[in-house]
PDB file of N, CA and C in Angstrom:
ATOM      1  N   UNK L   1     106.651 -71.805 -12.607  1.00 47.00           N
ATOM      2  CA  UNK L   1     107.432 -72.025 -13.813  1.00 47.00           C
ATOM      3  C   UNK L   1     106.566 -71.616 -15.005  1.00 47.00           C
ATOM      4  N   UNK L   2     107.030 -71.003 -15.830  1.00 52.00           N
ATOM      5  CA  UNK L   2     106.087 -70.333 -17.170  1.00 52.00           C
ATOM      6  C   UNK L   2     105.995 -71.737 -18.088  1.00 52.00           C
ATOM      7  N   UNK L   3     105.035 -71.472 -19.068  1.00 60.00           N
ATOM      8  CA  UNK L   3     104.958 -72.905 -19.477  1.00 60.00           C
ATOM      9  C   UNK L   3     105.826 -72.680 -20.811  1.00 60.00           C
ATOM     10  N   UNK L   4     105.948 -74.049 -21.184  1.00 59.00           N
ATOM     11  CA  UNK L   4     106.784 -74.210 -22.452  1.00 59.00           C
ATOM     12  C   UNK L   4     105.712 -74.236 -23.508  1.00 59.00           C
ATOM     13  N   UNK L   5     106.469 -73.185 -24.714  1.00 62.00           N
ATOM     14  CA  UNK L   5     106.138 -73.301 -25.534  1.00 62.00           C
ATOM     15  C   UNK L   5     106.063 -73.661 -26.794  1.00 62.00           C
ATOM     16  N   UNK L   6     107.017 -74.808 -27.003  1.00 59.00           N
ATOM     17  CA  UNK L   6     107.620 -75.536 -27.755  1.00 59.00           C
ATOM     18  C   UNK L   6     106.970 -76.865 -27.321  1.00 59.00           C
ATOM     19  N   UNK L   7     105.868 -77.657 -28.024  1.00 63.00           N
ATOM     20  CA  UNK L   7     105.526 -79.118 -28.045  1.00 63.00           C
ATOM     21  C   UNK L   7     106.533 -79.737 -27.438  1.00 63.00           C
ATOM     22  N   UNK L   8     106.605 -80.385 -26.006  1.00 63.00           N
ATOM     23  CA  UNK L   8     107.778 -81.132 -25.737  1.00 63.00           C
ATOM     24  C   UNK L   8     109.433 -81.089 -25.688  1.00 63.00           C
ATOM     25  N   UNK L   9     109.123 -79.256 -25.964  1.00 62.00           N
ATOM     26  CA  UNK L   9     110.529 -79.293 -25.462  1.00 62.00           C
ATOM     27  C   UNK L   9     110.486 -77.670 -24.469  1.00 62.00           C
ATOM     28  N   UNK L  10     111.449 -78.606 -22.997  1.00 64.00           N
ATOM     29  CA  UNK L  10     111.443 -77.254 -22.010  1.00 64.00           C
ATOM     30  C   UNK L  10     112.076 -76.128 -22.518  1.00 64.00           C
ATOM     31  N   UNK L  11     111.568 -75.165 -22.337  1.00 66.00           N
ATOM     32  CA  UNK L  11     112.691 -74.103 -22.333  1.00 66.00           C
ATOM     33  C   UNK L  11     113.614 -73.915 -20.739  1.00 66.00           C
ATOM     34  N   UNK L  12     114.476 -73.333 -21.421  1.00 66.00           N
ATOM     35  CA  UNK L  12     115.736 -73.121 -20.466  1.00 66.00           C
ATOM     36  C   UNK L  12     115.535 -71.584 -19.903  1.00 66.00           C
ATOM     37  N   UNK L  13     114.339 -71.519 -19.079  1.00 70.00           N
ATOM     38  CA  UNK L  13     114.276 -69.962 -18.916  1.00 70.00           C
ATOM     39  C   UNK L  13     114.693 -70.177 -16.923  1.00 70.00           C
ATOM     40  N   UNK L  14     114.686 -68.702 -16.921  1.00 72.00           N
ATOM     41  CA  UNK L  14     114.772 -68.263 -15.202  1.00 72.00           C
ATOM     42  C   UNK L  14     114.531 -69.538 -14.392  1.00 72.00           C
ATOM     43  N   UNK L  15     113.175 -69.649 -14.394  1.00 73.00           N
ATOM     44  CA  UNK L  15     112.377 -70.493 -13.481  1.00 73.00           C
ATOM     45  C   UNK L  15     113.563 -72.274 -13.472  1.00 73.00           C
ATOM     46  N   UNK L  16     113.370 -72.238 -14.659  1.00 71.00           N
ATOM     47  CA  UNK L  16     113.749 -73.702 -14.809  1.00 71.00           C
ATOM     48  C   UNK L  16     115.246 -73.532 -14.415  1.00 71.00           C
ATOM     49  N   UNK L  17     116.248 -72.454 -14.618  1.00 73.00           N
ATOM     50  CA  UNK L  17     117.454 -72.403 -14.168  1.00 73.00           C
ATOM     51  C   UNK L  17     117.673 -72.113 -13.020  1.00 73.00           C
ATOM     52  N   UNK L  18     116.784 -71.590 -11.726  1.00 73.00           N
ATOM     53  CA  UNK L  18     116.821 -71.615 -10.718  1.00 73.00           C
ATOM     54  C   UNK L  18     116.317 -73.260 -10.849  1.00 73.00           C
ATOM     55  N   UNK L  19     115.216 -73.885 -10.621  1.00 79.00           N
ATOM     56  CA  UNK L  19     115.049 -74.965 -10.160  1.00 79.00           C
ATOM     57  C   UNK L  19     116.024 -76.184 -10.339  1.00 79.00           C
ATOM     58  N   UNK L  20     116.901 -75.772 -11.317  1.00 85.00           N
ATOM     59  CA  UNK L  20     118.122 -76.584 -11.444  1.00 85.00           C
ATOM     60  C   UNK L  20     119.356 -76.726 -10.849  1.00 85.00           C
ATOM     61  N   UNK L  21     119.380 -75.668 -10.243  1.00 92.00           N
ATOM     62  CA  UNK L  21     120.335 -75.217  -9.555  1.00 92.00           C
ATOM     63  C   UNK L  21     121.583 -75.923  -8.619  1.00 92.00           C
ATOM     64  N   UNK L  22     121.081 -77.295  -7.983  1.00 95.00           N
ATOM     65  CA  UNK L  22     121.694 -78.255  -7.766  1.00 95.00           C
ATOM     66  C   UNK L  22     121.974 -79.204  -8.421  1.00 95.00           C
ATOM     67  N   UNK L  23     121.362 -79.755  -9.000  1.00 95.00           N
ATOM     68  CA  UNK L  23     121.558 -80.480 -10.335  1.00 95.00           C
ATOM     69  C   UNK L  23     122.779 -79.891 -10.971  1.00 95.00           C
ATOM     70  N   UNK L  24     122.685 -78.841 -11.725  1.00 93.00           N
ATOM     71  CA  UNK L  24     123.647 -78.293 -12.266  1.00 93.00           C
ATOM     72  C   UNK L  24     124.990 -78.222 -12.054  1.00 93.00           C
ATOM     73  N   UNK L  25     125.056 -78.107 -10.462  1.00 95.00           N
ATOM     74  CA  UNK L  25     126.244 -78.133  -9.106  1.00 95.00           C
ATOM     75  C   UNK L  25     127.188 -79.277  -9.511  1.00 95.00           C
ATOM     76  N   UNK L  26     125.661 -80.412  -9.239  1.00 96.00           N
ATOM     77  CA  UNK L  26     126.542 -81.860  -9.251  1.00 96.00           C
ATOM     78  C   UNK L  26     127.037 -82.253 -10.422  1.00 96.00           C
ATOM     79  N   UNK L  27     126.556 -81.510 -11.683  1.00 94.00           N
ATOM     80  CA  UNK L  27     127.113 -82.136 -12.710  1.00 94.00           C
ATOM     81  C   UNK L  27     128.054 -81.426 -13.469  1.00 94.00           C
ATOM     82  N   UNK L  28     127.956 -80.017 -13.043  1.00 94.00           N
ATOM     83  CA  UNK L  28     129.244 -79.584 -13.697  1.00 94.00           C
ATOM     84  C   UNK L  28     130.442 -79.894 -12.911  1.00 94.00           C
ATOM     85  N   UNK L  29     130.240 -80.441 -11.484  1.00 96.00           N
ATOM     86  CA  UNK L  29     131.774 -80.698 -10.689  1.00 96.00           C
ATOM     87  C   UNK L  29     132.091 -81.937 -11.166  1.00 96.00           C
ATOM     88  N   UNK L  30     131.564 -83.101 -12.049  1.00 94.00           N
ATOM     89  CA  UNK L  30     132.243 -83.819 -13.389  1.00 94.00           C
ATOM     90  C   UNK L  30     133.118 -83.570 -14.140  1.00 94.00           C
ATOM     91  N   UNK L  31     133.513 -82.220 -13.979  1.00 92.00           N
ATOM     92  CA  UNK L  31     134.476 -82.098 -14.854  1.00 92.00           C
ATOM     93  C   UNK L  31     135.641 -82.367 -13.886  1.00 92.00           C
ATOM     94  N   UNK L  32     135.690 -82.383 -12.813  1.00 94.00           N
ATOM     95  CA  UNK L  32     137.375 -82.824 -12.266  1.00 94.00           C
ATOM     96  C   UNK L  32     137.217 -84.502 -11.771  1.00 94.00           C
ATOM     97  N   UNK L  33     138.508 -84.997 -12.513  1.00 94.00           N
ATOM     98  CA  UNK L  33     138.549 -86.897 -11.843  1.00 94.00           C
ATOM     99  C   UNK L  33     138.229 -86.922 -10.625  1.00 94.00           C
ATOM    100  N   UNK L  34     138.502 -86.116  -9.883  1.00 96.00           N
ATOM    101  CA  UNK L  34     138.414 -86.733  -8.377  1.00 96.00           C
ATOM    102  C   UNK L  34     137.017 -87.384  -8.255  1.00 96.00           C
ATOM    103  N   UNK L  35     136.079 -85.836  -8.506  1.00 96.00           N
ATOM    104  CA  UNK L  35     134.433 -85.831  -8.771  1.00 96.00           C
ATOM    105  C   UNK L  35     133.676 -87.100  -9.231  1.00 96.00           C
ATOM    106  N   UNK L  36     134.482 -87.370 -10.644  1.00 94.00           N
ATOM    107  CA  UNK L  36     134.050 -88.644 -11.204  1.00 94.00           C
ATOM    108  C   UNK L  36     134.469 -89.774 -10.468  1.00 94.00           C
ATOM    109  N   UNK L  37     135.034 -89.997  -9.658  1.00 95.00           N
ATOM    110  CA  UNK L  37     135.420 -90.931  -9.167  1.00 95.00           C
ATOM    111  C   UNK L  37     134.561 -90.941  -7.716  1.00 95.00           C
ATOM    112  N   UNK L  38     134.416 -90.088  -7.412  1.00 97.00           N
ATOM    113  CA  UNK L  38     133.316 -89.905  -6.576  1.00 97.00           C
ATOM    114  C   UNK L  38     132.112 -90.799  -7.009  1.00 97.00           C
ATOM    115  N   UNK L  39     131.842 -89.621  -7.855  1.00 96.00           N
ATOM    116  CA  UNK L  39     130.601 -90.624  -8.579  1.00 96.00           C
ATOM    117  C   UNK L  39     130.537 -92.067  -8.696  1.00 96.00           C
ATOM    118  N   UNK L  40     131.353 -92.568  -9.273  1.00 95.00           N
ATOM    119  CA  UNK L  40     131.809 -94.085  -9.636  1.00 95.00           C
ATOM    120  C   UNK L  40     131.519 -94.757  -8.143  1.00 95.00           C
ATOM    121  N   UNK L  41     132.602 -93.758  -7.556  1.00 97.00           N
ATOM    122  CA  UNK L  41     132.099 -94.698  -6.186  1.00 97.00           C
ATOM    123  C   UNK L  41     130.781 -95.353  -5.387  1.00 97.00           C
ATOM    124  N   UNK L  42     129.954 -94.349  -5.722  1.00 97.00           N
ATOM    125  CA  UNK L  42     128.726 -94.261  -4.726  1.00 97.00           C
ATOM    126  C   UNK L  42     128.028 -93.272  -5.110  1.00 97.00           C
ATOM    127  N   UNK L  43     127.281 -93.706  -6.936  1.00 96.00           N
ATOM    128  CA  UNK L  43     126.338 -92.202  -7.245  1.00 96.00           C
ATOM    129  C   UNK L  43     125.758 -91.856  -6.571  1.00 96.00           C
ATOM    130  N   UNK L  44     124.583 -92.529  -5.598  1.00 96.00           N
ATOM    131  CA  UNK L  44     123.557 -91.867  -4.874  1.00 96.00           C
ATOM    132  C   UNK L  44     124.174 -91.062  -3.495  1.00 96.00           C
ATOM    133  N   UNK L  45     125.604 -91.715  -3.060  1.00 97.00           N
ATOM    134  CA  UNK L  45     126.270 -90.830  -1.988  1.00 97.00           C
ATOM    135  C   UNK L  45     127.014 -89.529  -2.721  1.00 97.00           C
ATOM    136  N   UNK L  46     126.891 -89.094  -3.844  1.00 97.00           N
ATOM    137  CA  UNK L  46     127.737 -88.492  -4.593  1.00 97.00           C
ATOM    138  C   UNK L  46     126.278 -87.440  -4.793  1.00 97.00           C
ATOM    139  N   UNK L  47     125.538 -87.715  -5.525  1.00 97.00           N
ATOM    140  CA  UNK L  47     123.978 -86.899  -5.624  1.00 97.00           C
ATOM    141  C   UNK L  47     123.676 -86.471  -4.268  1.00 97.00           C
ATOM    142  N   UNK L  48     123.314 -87.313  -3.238  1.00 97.00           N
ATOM    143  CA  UNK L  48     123.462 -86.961  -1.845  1.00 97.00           C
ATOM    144  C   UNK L  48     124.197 -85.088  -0.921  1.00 97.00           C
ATOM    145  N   UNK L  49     125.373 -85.647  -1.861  1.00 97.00           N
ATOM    146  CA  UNK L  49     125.697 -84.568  -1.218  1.00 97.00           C
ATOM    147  C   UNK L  49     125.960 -83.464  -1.886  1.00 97.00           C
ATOM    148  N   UNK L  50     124.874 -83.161  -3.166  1.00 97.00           N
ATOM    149  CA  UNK L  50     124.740 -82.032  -3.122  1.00 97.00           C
ATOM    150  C   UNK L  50     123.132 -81.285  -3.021  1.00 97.00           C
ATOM    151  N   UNK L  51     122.486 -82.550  -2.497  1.00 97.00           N
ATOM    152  CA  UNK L  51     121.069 -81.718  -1.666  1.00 97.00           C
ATOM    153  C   UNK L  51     120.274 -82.150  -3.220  1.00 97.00           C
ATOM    154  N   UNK L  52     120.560 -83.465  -4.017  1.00 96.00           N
ATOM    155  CA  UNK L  52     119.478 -83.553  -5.175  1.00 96.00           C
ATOM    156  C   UNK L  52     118.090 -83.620  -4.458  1.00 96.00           C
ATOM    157  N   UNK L  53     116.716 -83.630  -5.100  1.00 96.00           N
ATOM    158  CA  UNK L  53     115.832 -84.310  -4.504  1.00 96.00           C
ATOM    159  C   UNK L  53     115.716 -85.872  -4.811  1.00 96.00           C
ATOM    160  N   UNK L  54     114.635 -86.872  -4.661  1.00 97.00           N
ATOM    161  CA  UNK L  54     114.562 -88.180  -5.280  1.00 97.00           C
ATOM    162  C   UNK L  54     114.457 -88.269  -6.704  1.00 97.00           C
ATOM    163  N   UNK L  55     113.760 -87.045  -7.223  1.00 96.00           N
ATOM    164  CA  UNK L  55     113.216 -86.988  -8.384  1.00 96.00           C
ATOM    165  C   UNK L  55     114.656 -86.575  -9.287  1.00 96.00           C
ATOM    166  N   UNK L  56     115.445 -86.129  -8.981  1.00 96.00           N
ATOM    167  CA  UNK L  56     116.394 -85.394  -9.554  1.00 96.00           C
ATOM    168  C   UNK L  56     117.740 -86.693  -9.799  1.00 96.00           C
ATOM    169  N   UNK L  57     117.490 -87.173  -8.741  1.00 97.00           N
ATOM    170  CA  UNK L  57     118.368 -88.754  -8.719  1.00 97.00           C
ATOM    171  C   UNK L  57     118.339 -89.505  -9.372  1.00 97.00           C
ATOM    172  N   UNK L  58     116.772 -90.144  -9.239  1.00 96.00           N
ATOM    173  CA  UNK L  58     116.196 -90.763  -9.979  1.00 96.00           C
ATOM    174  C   UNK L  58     116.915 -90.876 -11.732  1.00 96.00           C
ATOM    175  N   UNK L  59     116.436 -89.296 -12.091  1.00 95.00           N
ATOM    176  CA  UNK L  59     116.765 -89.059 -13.349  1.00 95.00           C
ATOM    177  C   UNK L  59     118.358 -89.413 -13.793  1.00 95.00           C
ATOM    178  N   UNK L  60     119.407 -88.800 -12.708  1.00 94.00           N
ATOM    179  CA  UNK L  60     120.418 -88.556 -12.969  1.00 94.00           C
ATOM    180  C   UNK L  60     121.197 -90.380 -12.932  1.00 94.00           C
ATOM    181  N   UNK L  61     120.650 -91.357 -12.391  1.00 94.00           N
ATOM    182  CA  UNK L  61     121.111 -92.423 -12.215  1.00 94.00           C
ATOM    183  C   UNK L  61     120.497 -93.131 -13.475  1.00 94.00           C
ATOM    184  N   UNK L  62     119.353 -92.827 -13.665  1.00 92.00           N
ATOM    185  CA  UNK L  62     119.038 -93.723 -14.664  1.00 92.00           C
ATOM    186  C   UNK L  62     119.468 -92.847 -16.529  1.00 92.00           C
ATOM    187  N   UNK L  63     120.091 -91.611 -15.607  1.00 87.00           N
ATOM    188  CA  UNK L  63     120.635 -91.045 -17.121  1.00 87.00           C
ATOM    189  C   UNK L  63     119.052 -90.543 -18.465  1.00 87.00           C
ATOM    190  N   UNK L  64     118.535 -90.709 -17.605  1.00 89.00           N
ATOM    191  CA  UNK L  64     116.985 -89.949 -18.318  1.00 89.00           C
ATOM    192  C   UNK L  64     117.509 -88.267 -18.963  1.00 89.00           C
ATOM    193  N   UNK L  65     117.875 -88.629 -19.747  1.00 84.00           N
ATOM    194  CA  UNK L  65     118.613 -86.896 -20.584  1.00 84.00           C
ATOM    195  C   UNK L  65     117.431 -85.748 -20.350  1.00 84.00           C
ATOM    196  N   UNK L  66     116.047 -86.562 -20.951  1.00 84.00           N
ATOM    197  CA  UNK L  66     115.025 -85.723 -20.789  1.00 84.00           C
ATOM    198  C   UNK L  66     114.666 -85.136 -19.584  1.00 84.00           C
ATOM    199  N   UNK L  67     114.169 -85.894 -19.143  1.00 89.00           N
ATOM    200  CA  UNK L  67     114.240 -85.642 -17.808  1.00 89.00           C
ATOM    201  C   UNK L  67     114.968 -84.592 -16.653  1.00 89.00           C
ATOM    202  N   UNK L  68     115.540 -85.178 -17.218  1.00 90.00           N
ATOM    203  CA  UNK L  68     117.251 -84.564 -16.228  1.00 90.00           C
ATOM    204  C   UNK L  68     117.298 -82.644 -16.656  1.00 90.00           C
ATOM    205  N   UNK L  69     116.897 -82.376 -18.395  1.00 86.00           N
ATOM    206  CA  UNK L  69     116.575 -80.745 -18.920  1.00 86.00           C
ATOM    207  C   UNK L  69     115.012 -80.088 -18.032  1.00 86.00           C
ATOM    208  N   UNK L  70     114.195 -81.559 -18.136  1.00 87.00           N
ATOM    209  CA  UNK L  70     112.683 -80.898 -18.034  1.00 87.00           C
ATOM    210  C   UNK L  70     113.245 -80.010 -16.060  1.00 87.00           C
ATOM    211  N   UNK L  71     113.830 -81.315 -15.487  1.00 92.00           N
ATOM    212  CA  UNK L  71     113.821 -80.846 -13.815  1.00 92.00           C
ATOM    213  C   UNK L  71     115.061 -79.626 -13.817  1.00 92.00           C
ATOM    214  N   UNK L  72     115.426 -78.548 -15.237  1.00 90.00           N
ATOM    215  CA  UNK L  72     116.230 -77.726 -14.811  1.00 90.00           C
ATOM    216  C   UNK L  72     117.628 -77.670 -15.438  1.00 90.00           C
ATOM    217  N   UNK L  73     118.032 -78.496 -16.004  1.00 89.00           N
ATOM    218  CA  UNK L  73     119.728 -79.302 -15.899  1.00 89.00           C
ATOM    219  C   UNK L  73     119.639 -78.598 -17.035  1.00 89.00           C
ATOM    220  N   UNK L  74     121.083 -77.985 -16.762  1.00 87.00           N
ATOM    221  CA  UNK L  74     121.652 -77.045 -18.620  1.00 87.00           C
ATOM    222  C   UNK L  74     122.273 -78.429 -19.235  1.00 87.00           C
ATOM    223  N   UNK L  75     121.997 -78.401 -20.341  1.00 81.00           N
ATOM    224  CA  UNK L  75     122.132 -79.603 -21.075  1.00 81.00           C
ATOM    225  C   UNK L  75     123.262 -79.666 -21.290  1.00 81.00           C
ATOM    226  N   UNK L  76     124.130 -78.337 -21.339  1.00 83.00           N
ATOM    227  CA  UNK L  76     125.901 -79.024 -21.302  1.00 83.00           C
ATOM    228  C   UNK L  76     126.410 -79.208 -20.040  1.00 83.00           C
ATOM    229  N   UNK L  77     125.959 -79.227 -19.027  1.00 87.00           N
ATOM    230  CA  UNK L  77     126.385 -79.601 -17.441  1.00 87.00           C
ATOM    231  C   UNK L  77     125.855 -80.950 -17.507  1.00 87.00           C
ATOM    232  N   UNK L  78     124.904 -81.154 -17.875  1.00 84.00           N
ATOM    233  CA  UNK L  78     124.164 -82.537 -17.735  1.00 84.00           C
ATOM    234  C   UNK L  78     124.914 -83.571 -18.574  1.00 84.00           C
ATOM    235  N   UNK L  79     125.231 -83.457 -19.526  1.00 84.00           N
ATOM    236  CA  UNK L  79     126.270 -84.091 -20.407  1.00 84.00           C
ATOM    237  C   UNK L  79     127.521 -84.447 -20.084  1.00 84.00           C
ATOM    238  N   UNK L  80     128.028 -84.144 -18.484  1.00 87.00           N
ATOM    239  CA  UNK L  80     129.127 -84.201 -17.707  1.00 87.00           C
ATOM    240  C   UNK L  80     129.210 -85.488 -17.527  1.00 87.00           C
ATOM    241  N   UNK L  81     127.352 -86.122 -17.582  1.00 87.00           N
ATOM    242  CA  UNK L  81     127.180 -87.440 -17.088  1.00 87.00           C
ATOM    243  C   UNK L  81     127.697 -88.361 -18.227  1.00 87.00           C
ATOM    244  N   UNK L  82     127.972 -88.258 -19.384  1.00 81.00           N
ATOM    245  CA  UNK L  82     128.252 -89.113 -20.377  1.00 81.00           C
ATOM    246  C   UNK L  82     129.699 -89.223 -20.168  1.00 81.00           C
ATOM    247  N   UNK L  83     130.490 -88.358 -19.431  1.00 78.00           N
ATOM    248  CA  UNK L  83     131.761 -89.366 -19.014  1.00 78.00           C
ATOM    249  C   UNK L  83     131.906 -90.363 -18.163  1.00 78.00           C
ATOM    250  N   UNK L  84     130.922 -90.191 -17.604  1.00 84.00           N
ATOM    251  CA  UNK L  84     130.538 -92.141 -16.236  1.00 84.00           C
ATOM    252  C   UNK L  84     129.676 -92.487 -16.963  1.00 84.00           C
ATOM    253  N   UNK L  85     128.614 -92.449 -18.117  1.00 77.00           N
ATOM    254  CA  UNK L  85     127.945 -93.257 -18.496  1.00 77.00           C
ATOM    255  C   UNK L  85     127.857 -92.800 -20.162  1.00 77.00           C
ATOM    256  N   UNK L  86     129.388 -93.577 -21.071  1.00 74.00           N
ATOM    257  CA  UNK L  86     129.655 -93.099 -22.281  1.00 74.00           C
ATOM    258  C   UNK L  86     128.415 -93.395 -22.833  1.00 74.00           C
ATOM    259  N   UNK L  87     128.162 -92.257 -23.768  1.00 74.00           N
ATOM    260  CA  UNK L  87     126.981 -92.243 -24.841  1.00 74.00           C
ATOM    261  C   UNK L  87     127.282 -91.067 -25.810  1.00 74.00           C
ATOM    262  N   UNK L  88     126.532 -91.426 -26.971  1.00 77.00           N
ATOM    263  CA  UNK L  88     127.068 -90.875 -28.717  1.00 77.00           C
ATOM    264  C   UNK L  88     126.001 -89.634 -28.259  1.00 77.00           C
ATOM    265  N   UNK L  89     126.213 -88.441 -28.816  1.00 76.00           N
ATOM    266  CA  UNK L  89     125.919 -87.196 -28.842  1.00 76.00           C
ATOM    267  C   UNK L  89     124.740 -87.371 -29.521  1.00 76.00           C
ATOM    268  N   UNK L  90     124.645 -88.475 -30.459  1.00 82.00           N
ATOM    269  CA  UNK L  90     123.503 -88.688 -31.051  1.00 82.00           C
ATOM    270  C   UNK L  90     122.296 -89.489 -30.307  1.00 82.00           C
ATOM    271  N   UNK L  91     122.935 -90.648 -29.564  1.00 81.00           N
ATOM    272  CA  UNK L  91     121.610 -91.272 -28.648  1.00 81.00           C
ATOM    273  C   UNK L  91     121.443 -90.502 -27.305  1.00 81.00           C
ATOM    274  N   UNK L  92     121.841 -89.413 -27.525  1.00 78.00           N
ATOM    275  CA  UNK L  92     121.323 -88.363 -26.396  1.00 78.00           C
ATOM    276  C   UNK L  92     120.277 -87.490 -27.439  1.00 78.00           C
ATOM    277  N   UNK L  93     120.478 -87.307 -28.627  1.00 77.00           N
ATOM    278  CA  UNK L  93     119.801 -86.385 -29.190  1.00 77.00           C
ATOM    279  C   UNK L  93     118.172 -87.166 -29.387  1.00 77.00           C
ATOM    280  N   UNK L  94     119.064 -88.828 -29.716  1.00 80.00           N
ATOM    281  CA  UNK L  94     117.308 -89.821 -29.914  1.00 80.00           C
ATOM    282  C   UNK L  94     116.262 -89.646 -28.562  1.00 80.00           C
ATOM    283  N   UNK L  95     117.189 -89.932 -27.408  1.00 73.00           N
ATOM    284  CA  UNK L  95     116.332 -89.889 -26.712  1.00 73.00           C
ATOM    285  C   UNK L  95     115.545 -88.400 -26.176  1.00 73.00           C
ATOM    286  N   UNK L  96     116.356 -87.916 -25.851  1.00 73.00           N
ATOM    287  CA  UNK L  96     115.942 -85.988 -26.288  1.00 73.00           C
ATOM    288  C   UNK L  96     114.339 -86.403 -27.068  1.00 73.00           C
ATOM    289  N   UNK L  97     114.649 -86.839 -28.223  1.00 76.00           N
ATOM    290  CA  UNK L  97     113.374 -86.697 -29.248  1.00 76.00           C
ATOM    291  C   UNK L  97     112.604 -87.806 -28.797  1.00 76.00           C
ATOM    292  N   UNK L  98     112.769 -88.952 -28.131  1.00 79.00           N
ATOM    293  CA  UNK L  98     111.682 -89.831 -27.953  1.00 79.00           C
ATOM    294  C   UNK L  98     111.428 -90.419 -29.089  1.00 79.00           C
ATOM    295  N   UNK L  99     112.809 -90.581 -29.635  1.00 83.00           N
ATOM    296  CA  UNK L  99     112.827 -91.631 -30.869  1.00 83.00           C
ATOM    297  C   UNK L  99     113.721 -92.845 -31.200  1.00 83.00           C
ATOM    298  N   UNK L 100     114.067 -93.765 -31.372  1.00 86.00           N
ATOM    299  CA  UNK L 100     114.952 -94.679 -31.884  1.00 86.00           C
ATOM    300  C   UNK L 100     116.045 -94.326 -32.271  1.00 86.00           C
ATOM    301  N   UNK L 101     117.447 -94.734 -31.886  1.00 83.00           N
ATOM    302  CA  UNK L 101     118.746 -94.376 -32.428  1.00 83.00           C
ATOM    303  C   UNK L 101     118.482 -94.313 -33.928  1.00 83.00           C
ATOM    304  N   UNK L 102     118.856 -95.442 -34.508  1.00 87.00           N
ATOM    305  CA  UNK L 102     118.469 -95.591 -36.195  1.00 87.00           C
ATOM    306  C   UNK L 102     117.279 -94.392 -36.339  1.00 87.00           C
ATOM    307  N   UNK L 103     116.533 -94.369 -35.723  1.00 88.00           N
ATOM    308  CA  UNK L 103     115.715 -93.464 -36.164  1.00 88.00           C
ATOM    309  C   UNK L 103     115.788 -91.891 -36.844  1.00 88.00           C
ATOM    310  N   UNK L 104     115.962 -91.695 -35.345  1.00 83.00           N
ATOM    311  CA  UNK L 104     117.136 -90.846 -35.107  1.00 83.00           C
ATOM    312  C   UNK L 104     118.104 -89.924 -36.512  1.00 83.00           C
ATOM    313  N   UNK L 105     118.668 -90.928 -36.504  1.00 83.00           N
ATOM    314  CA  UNK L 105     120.391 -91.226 -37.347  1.00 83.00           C
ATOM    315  C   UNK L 105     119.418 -90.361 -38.545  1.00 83.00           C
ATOM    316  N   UNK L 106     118.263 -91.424 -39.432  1.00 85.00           N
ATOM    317  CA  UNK L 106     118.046 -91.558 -40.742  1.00 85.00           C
ATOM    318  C   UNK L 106     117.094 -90.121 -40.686  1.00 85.00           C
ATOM    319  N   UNK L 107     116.478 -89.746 -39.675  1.00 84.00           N
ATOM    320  CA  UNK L 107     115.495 -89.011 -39.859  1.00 84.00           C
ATOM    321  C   UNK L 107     115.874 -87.588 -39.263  1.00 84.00           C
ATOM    322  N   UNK L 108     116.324 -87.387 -38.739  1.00 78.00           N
ATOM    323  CA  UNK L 108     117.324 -86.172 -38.070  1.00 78.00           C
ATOM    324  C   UNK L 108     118.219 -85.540 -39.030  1.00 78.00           C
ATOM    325  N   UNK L 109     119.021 -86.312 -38.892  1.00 76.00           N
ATOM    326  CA  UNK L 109     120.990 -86.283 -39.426  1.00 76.00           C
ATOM    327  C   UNK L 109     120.791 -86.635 -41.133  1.00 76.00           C
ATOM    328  N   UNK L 110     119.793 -87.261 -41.452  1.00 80.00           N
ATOM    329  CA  UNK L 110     119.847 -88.416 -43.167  1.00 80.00           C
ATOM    330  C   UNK L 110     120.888 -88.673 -43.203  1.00 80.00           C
ATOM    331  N   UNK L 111     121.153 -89.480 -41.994  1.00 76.00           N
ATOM    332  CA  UNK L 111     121.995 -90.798 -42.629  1.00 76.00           C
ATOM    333  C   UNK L 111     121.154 -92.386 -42.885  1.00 76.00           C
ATOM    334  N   UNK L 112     121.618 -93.068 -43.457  1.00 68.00           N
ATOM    335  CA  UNK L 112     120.857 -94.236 -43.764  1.00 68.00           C
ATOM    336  C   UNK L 112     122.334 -95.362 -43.217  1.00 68.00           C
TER     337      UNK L 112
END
């Protein structure tokens, strides 16, 4: 994988879009109910079957946004996950940054 050259943030190149490649699978097939309901049912039998590793699970259950880009995940496939686990476009962006919602909000966006 080539390294990133952006302080803390992956790039979305070749390497990292092949290594995502399942990841990606499982989360863009979020977009049909059945899928999500899948999910709902039995995330880890739902991750399961599309060949995640632990590490990739891990992320995707505990909704680690970061995470979930660094191991590969196009960030609008990955965002499939905020329809089983609602979250503001913005506390995806806080945590993205490794900062505080409010934080976030005031220091990002200037809102107060």
């Amino acid at each position: 994988m080539t390294a990133d050259t952006i302080p803390d943030t992956p790039m979305f190149d070749r390497a990292r879009q092949l290594r995502g490649y399942r990841l990606n699978k499982a989360t863009m097939a979020l977009r049909f109910p059945e899928r999500r309901d899948a999910f709902r049912r039995d995330p880890a039998a739902y991750l399961d079957s599309y060949g995640l590793t632990a590490e990739e699970k891990r992320a995707a259950l505990a909704c680690d946004w970061r995470e979930l880009v660094r191991l590969g995940g196009n960030v609008f496939y990955v965002l499939k996950l905020s329809a089983i686990y609602p979250a503001k476009m913005t506390e995806i962006g806080a945590h993205q940054a490794g900062i505080e919602h409010e934080t976030f909000l005031r220091e990002r966006l200037g809102k107060k």
